[in-house]
Amino acid sequence: MFYREAGQYKTTYAADMAIFPIRQDRYGLALILLIAFVAIPAFGNQFLINTMMIPFLILSLAAIGLNLLTGYTGLLSLGTGAFMGVGAYACYKLETFFPQVNILVWIVVSGFVSALVGVAFGLPSLRIKGFYLAVATLAAQFFLEWCFARVPWLVNYNDSGAIEVPSETLFGLSVTGPTATPVTRYLVVLTIVAAMAWIASNIVHGRIGRMWMAVRDMDIAAELIGIRLLRAKLLAFAVSSFYVGVAGAMMVFLWLGAAEAEAFNIDLSFQILFMIIIGGLGSIVGAFFGATIIHLLPIALRALPAMVGLSIDAARIDQLTFMITGILIIVFLIAEPHGLARLWQTAKQKLRVWPFPY
Amino acid sequence: MSGEILLSVDDVSLSFGGVRAIADVSFDIRKGEVRAIIGPNGAGKTSMLNVVNGFYHPQKGEITYRGRTRARMKPHEAAEQGIARTFQNVALFKGMTTLDNIMTGRSLRMKRNIFWQALRHGPALDEEIKHRRVCEEIIDFLQIEHIRKTPVGALPYGLQKRVELGRALAMEPELLLLDEPMAGMNLEEKEDMSRFIVEANRLRGATIALIEHDMGVVMDLSDRVVVLEYGRKIADGVPDMVKSDQKVIDAYLGAGR
Ligand SMILES: Nc1ncnc2c1ncn2[C@@H]1O[C@H](COP(=O)(O)OP(=O)(O)OP(=O)(O)O)[C@@H](O)[C@H]1O
Ligand SMILES: [Mg+2]
């Protein structure tokens, strides 16, 4: 099958404005969804689902969230990890206060809690920009992390200082806690991530997305067009933190099962940031590409030597993956700031005119 | 030409630290006219536009727009009242396509909230299509169909200026401020741009304030001309009168033109 748009004429603006205007793209997406929703649950083993796919999806969602703020609106944040924590702790508190309410409701609500906290920390963004804003988000990271570790109320005065997930059911099926099967948790995560990726894509292709990019590219001109900078930036903080918060809540409730304050430290912030740099700033699919490189590639690298019969010790491999990701980040920062998403676009463009490029 | 007064600038002074950019300048712009603002480099022309759309706040004087004398105004409020603007050194949204840049000009007219936007169906999609149609008309008018989906950062300067005009027109402004829309263009591009300006004025009904260095263009396009030099107004009137004004001739000769 060729990647062509010949013969596919767009006769309405609605068709031209579709997010996947080319038929092959839509087929590709349908295929991916089919694999994700049917093939993986049917044939995937515990390792694929638990260790690879669930974290991959959750990290992708967090990367989408950060990309809305950093890639689309141009506001660099180093506090992603802490905002995931806000979602996780909010979800824990809500769930333990009102255990009778459906857990999915609390996952979404904790997104809103995270959005509120995001707006509060976003308030200085009108006055401070660039480097200084990044430092302010770093302060938020440390402050929130400190709260997670030092405010015992947040963990319901647990001796362990960690949040632990109780078992919860949805339509009679166990979705969280020790009794939930990986496949159920996977399907819940997948549904949420797919829906939220679709929504993010809708938002960035409409008025609000254009407003964010205008603020990113030339804030003075944006203001003279009638865009209120503070509102636009706060909305970006809110929506971004919502996504990141939901990802954080899912991280604890549908992946790890328990977490301490340390799980949401600066390392996590950087991990998500690297994902959007490698995947592509200002791209929704880029978030998935980035999560592939940062989360799935190291797993593949670890499995590779054993598969080809080499025995390299684990520490050596960890160093190796560390170096490879480091090199990738530098390469992308220098050569392709728009990341894998842009390379993918370019490749499609080439394929579209292949084999007669003129 | 003699419509009612749309904008009047009274006795405005603006300084930056010790630098006096505008000194006691008064003039007005009538509805429907093309009003040129000319003067040598550093005369305060751009600063004047920045005062009009609320980007700079003058230390002294008053601005009256549509009969309302305003206190401090923010740039986005100027936009809400129908003032649009292009910039001397193009201020486009570089990472966005031509179409998206022009669509952004419709922001104030698009009302659907984030929840509709999130679905991109029903009212949100209808709204998007409705405004897309308006933008396509502007794209046709400016003959930039071929670069509709090109990121503007990659476009040559002349086309960028055109896209920037398109973005301003998308606001359907009552008052359009153009800061040297033809700077750096060749003759043919200048002719195109002149035509667009005339049509924006006649067909789209925008009142225009035009800063331009090319005297030929100014004399052709404008109904009235105000001349600034070192922040002061030295002449004001119809092109023919301004052209033969001794002070204006001296200012331009003095500036080596
Ligand atoms: N933001 C600013 N800060 C300090 N001085 C400024 C600023 N903007 C303008 N000026 C000064 O004000 C004076 C008028 O500048 P302005 O840009 O308005 O001139 P202009 O008539 O547009 O000139 P040109 O033809 O070169 O565009 C100049 O002396 C300039 O240096
Ligand atoms: Mg100027």
GROMACS .gro file of N, CA and C in nm, chain A residues 10 13-14 16-19 112 198-203 205-229 235 239 342, chain B residues 53 55 74-76 79-80 83 85 87 90-96 100 103-105 107-108 110-114 117-121 125 128-129 132-133 136 149 167 171:
model
  252
   10LYS      N    1  -1.028   1.703  -0.135
   10LYS     CA    2  -1.106   1.755  -0.024
   10LYS      C    3  -1.201   1.859  -0.078
   13TYR      N    4  -1.425   2.240   0.366
   13TYR     CA    5  -1.326   2.282   0.465
   13TYR      C    6  -1.323   2.183   0.580
   14ALA      N    7  -1.441   2.126   0.610
   14ALA     CA    8  -1.445   2.029   0.720
   14ALA      C    9  -1.350   1.914   0.693
   16ASP      N   10  -1.091   1.919   0.493
   16ASP     CA   11  -0.953   1.967   0.493
   16ASP      C   12  -0.905   1.992   0.635
   17MET      N   13  -0.997   2.021   0.724
   17MET     CA   14  -0.959   2.052   0.860
   17MET      C   15  -0.949   1.929   0.948
   18ALA      N   16  -0.987   1.814   0.894
   18ALA     CA   17  -0.980   1.692   0.974
   18ALA      C   18  -0.837   1.673   1.022
   19ILE      N   19  -0.825   1.613   1.140
   19ILE     CA   20  -0.692   1.605   1.199
   19ILE      C   21  -0.605   1.504   1.124
  112PHE      N   22  -0.839   1.781   3.811
  112PHE     CA   23  -0.882   1.919   3.836
  112PHE      C   24  -0.809   1.980   3.955
  198TRP      N   25  -0.697   1.231   2.217
  198TRP     CA   26  -0.789   1.282   2.115
  198TRP      C   27  -0.834   1.424   2.151
  199ILE      N   28  -0.866   1.445   2.278
  199ILE     CA   29  -0.910   1.578   2.322
  199ILE      C   30  -0.797   1.680   2.306
  200ALA      N   31  -0.677   1.641   2.345
  200ALA     CA   32  -0.563   1.734   2.333
  200ALA      C   33  -0.544   1.773   2.188
  201SER      N   34  -0.556   1.675   2.101
  201SER     CA   35  -0.538   1.702   1.960
  201SER      C   36  -0.646   1.797   1.909
  202ASN      N   37  -0.768   1.779   1.955
  202ASN     CA   38  -0.876   1.872   1.918
  202ASN      C   39  -0.846   2.013   1.965
  203ILE      N   40  -0.801   2.023   2.089
  203ILE     CA   41  -0.777   2.156   2.144
  203ILE      C   42  -0.665   2.228   2.070
  205HIS      N   43  -0.570   2.197   1.773
  205HIS     CA   44  -0.602   2.232   1.634
  205HIS      C   45  -0.708   2.340   1.622
  206GLY      N   46  -0.756   2.389   1.736
  206GLY     CA   47  -0.860   2.491   1.730
  206GLY      C   48  -0.813   2.627   1.779
  207ARG      N   49  -0.909   2.710   1.814
  207ARG     CA   50  -0.877   2.846   1.856
  207ARG      C   51  -0.779   2.848   1.972
  208ILE      N   52  -0.800   2.762   2.070
  208ILE     CA   53  -0.715   2.767   2.190
  208ILE      C   54  -0.571   2.727   2.158
  209GLY      N   55  -0.555   2.625   2.075
  209GLY     CA   56  -0.420   2.585   2.036
  209GLY      C   57  -0.349   2.697   1.961
  210ARG      N   58  -0.421   2.762   1.871
  210ARG     CA   59  -0.359   2.873   1.797
  210ARG      C   60  -0.322   2.985   1.891
  211MET      N   61  -0.408   3.009   1.989
  211MET     CA   62  -0.380   3.115   2.086
  211MET      C   63  -0.251   3.083   2.163
  212TRP      N   64  -0.238   2.958   2.205
  212TRP     CA   65  -0.117   2.919   2.279
  212TRP      C   66   0.007   2.936   2.192
  213MET      N   67  -0.001   2.889   2.069
  213MET     CA   68   0.118   2.898   1.982
  213MET      C   69   0.152   3.044   1.951
  214ALA      N   70   0.048   3.128   1.941
  214ALA     CA   71   0.072   3.270   1.917
  214ALA      C   72   0.148   3.330   2.034
  215VAL      N   73   0.107   3.293   2.155
  215VAL     CA   74   0.177   3.343   2.274
  215VAL      C   75   0.322   3.294   2.274
  216ARG      N   76   0.340   3.169   2.234
  216ARG     CA   77   0.475   3.111   2.228
  216ARG      C   78   0.562   3.184   2.125
  217ASP      N   79   0.507   3.208   2.005
  217ASP     CA   80   0.590   3.259   1.896
  217ASP      C   81   0.615   3.410   1.903
  218MET      N   82   0.518   3.487   1.950
  218MET     CA   83   0.535   3.633   1.947
  218MET      C   84   0.429   3.693   2.038
  219ASP      N   85   0.463   3.705   2.166
  219ASP     CA   86   0.356   3.742   2.260
  219ASP      C   87   0.303   3.883   2.237
  220ILE      N   88   0.391   3.974   2.188
  220ILE     CA   89   0.344   4.111   2.166
  220ILE      C   90   0.236   4.114   2.059
  221ALA      N   91   0.264   4.045   1.947
  221ALA     CA   92   0.166   4.042   1.838
  221ALA      C   93   0.038   3.973   1.884
  222ALA      N   94   0.053   3.870   1.965
  222ALA     CA   95  -0.066   3.799   2.014
  222ALA      C   96  -0.154   3.894   2.093
  223GLU      N   97  -0.091   3.975   2.175
  223GLU     CA   98  -0.168   4.067   2.257
  223GLU      C   99  -0.240   4.171   2.172
  224LEU      N  100  -0.172   4.216   2.065
  224LEU     CA  101  -0.233   4.317   1.978
  224LEU      C  102  -0.344   4.259   1.892
  225ILE      N  103  -0.356   4.128   1.891
  225ILE     CA  104  -0.467   4.065   1.820
  225ILE      C  105  -0.586   4.049   1.913
  226GLY      N  106  -0.561   4.070   2.040
  226GLY     CA  107  -0.669   4.064   2.137
  226GLY      C  108  -0.659   3.947   2.232
  227ILE      N  109  -0.548   3.875   2.225
  227ILE     CA  110  -0.530   3.762   2.316
  227ILE      C  111  -0.482   3.815   2.451
  228ARG      N  112  -0.548   3.772   2.557
  228ARG     CA  113  -0.503   3.814   2.690
  228ARG      C  114  -0.396   3.717   2.736
  229LEU      N  115  -0.277   3.770   2.753
  229LEU     CA  116  -0.163   3.681   2.777
  229LEU      C  117  -0.179   3.601   2.906
  235LEU      N  118  -0.453   2.926   3.130
  235LEU     CA  119  -0.528   2.815   3.073
  235LEU      C  120  -0.433   2.702   3.035
  239VAL      N  121  -0.471   2.329   3.185
  239VAL     CA  122  -0.495   2.209   3.104
  239VAL      C  123  -0.375   2.114   3.114
  342ARG      N  124   0.879   1.559   1.377
  342ARG     CA  125   0.911   1.629   1.254
  342ARG      C  126   0.976   1.533   1.153
  411ASN      N  127  -0.215   5.210   1.979
  411ASN     CA  128  -0.276   5.083   2.017
  411ASN      C  129  -0.240   5.038   2.158
  413PHE      N  130   0.029   5.023   2.337
  413PHE     CA  131   0.150   4.952   2.374
  413PHE      C  132   0.242   5.040   2.457
  432LYS      N  133  -0.488   4.881   2.742
  432LYS     CA  134  -0.398   4.770   2.712
  432LYS      C  135  -0.411   4.732   2.567
  433PRO      N  136  -0.304   4.675   2.510
  433PRO     CA  137  -0.309   4.638   2.368
  433PRO      C  138  -0.429   4.550   2.332
  434HIS      N  139  -0.462   4.454   2.420
  434HIS     CA  140  -0.573   4.366   2.381
  434HIS      C  141  -0.706   4.440   2.381
  437ALA      N  142  -0.739   4.602   2.051
  437ALA     CA  143  -0.786   4.503   1.955
  437ALA      C  144  -0.936   4.483   1.966
  438GLU      N  145  -0.986   4.477   2.090
  438GLU     CA  146  -1.130   4.458   2.109
  438GLU      C  147  -1.209   4.574   2.051
  441ILE      N  148  -0.889   4.796   1.655
  441ILE     CA  149  -0.762   4.848   1.603
  441ILE      C  150  -0.669   4.731   1.574
  443ARG      N  151  -0.299   4.592   1.351
  443ARG     CA  152  -0.166   4.649   1.334
  443ARG      C  153  -0.073   4.552   1.263
  445PHE      N  154   0.364   4.521   1.171
  445PHE     CA  155   0.486   4.570   1.234
  445PHE      C  156   0.596   4.602   1.132
  448VAL      N  157   0.817   4.266   1.066
  448VAL     CA  158   0.729   4.149   1.073
  448VAL      C  159   0.723   4.076   1.208
  449ALA      N  160   0.606   4.070   1.265
  449ALA     CA  161   0.591   3.996   1.392
  449ALA      C  162   0.489   3.885   1.375
  450LEU      N  163   0.522   3.789   1.289
  450LEU     CA  164   0.432   3.677   1.268
  450LEU      C  165   0.457   3.569   1.372
  451PHE      N  166   0.366   3.471   1.375
  451PHE     CA  167   0.386   3.354   1.460
  451PHE      C  168   0.462   3.252   1.378
  452LYS      N  169   0.593   3.252   1.393
  452LYS     CA  170   0.683   3.183   1.301
  452LYS      C  171   0.660   3.033   1.288
  453GLY      N  172   0.621   2.969   1.397
  453GLY     CA  173   0.605   2.824   1.391
  453GLY      C  174   0.472   2.780   1.332
  454MET      N  175   0.385   2.875   1.304
  454MET     CA  176   0.252   2.839   1.256
  454MET      C  177   0.240   2.861   1.106
  458ASP      N  178  -0.298   2.930   0.979
  458ASP     CA  179  -0.315   2.943   1.123
  458ASP      C  180  -0.287   3.085   1.171
  461MET      N  181  -0.594   3.268   1.080
  461MET     CA  182  -0.704   3.224   1.167
  461MET      C  183  -0.690   3.285   1.307
  462THR      N  184  -0.566   3.301   1.353
  462THR     CA  185  -0.545   3.359   1.485
  462THR      C  186  -0.602   3.501   1.492
  463GLY      N  187  -0.599   3.568   1.377
  463GLY     CA  188  -0.659   3.702   1.372
  463GLY      C  189  -0.809   3.700   1.403
  465SER      N  190  -0.938   3.526   1.646
  465SER     CA  191  -0.954   3.480   1.786
  465SER      C  192  -1.067   3.551   1.861
  466LEU      N  193  -1.069   3.685   1.849
  466LEU     CA  194  -1.167   3.759   1.928
  466LEU      C  195  -1.309   3.731   1.885
  468MET      N  196  -1.417   3.435   1.786
  468MET     CA  197  -1.453   3.296   1.809
  468MET      C  198  -1.486   3.278   1.957
  469LYS      N  199  -1.602   3.222   1.984
  469LYS     CA  200  -1.653   3.226   2.121
  469LYS      C  201  -1.662   3.089   2.190
  470ARG      N  202  -1.653   2.982   2.114
  470ARG     CA  203  -1.678   2.851   2.176
  470ARG      C  204  -1.575   2.820   2.282
  471ASN      N  205  -1.621   2.774   2.397
  471ASN     CA  206  -1.529   2.753   2.509
  471ASN      C  207  -1.452   2.622   2.496
  472ILE      N  208  -1.368   2.599   2.594
  472ILE     CA  209  -1.274   2.487   2.584
  472ILE      C  210  -1.346   2.352   2.580
  475GLN      N  211  -1.439   2.304   2.232
  475GLN     CA  212  -1.314   2.288   2.156
  475GLN      C  213  -1.258   2.148   2.173
  476ALA      N  214  -1.274   2.095   2.295
  476ALA     CA  215  -1.220   1.962   2.324
  476ALA      C  216  -1.286   1.856   2.236
  477LEU      N  217  -1.412   1.880   2.202
  477LEU     CA  218  -1.482   1.781   2.119
  477LEU      C  219  -1.461   1.804   1.970
  478ARG      N  220  -1.441   1.932   1.933
  478ARG     CA  221  -1.425   1.968   1.793
  478ARG      C  222  -1.538   1.910   1.708
  479HIS      N  223  -1.656   1.917   1.763
  479HIS     CA  224  -1.774   1.873   1.690
  479HIS      C  225  -1.883   1.978   1.711
  483LEU      N  226  -1.706   2.302   1.566
  483LEU     CA  227  -1.663   2.276   1.429
  483LEU      C  228  -1.730   2.375   1.333
  486GLU      N  229  -1.548   2.694   1.357
  486GLU     CA  230  -1.418   2.683   1.292
  486GLU      C  231  -1.435   2.695   1.139
  487ILE      N  232  -1.535   2.628   1.086
  487ILE     CA  233  -1.557   2.631   0.941
  487ILE      C  234  -1.599   2.771   0.895
  490ARG      N  235  -1.296   2.980   0.896
  490ARG     CA  236  -1.206   2.934   0.792
  490ARG      C  237  -1.246   2.996   0.658
  491ARG      N  238  -1.376   3.003   0.635
  491ARG     CA  239  -1.426   3.058   0.508
  491ARG      C  240  -1.382   3.203   0.494
  494GLU      N  241  -1.016   3.209   0.415
  494GLU     CA  242  -0.987   3.168   0.278
  494GLU      C  243  -1.012   3.282   0.181
  507LYS      N  244  -0.046   2.629   0.371
  507LYS     CA  245  -0.007   2.535   0.476
  507LYS      C  246   0.144   2.540   0.507
  525ARG      N  247  -0.335   3.865   0.841
  525ARG     CA  248  -0.372   3.844   0.981
  525ARG      C  249  -0.444   3.966   1.038
  529MET      N  250  -0.896   4.042   1.139
  529MET     CA  251  -0.962   4.101   1.255
  529MET      C  252  -1.079   4.190   1.214
   0.00000   0.00000   0.00000
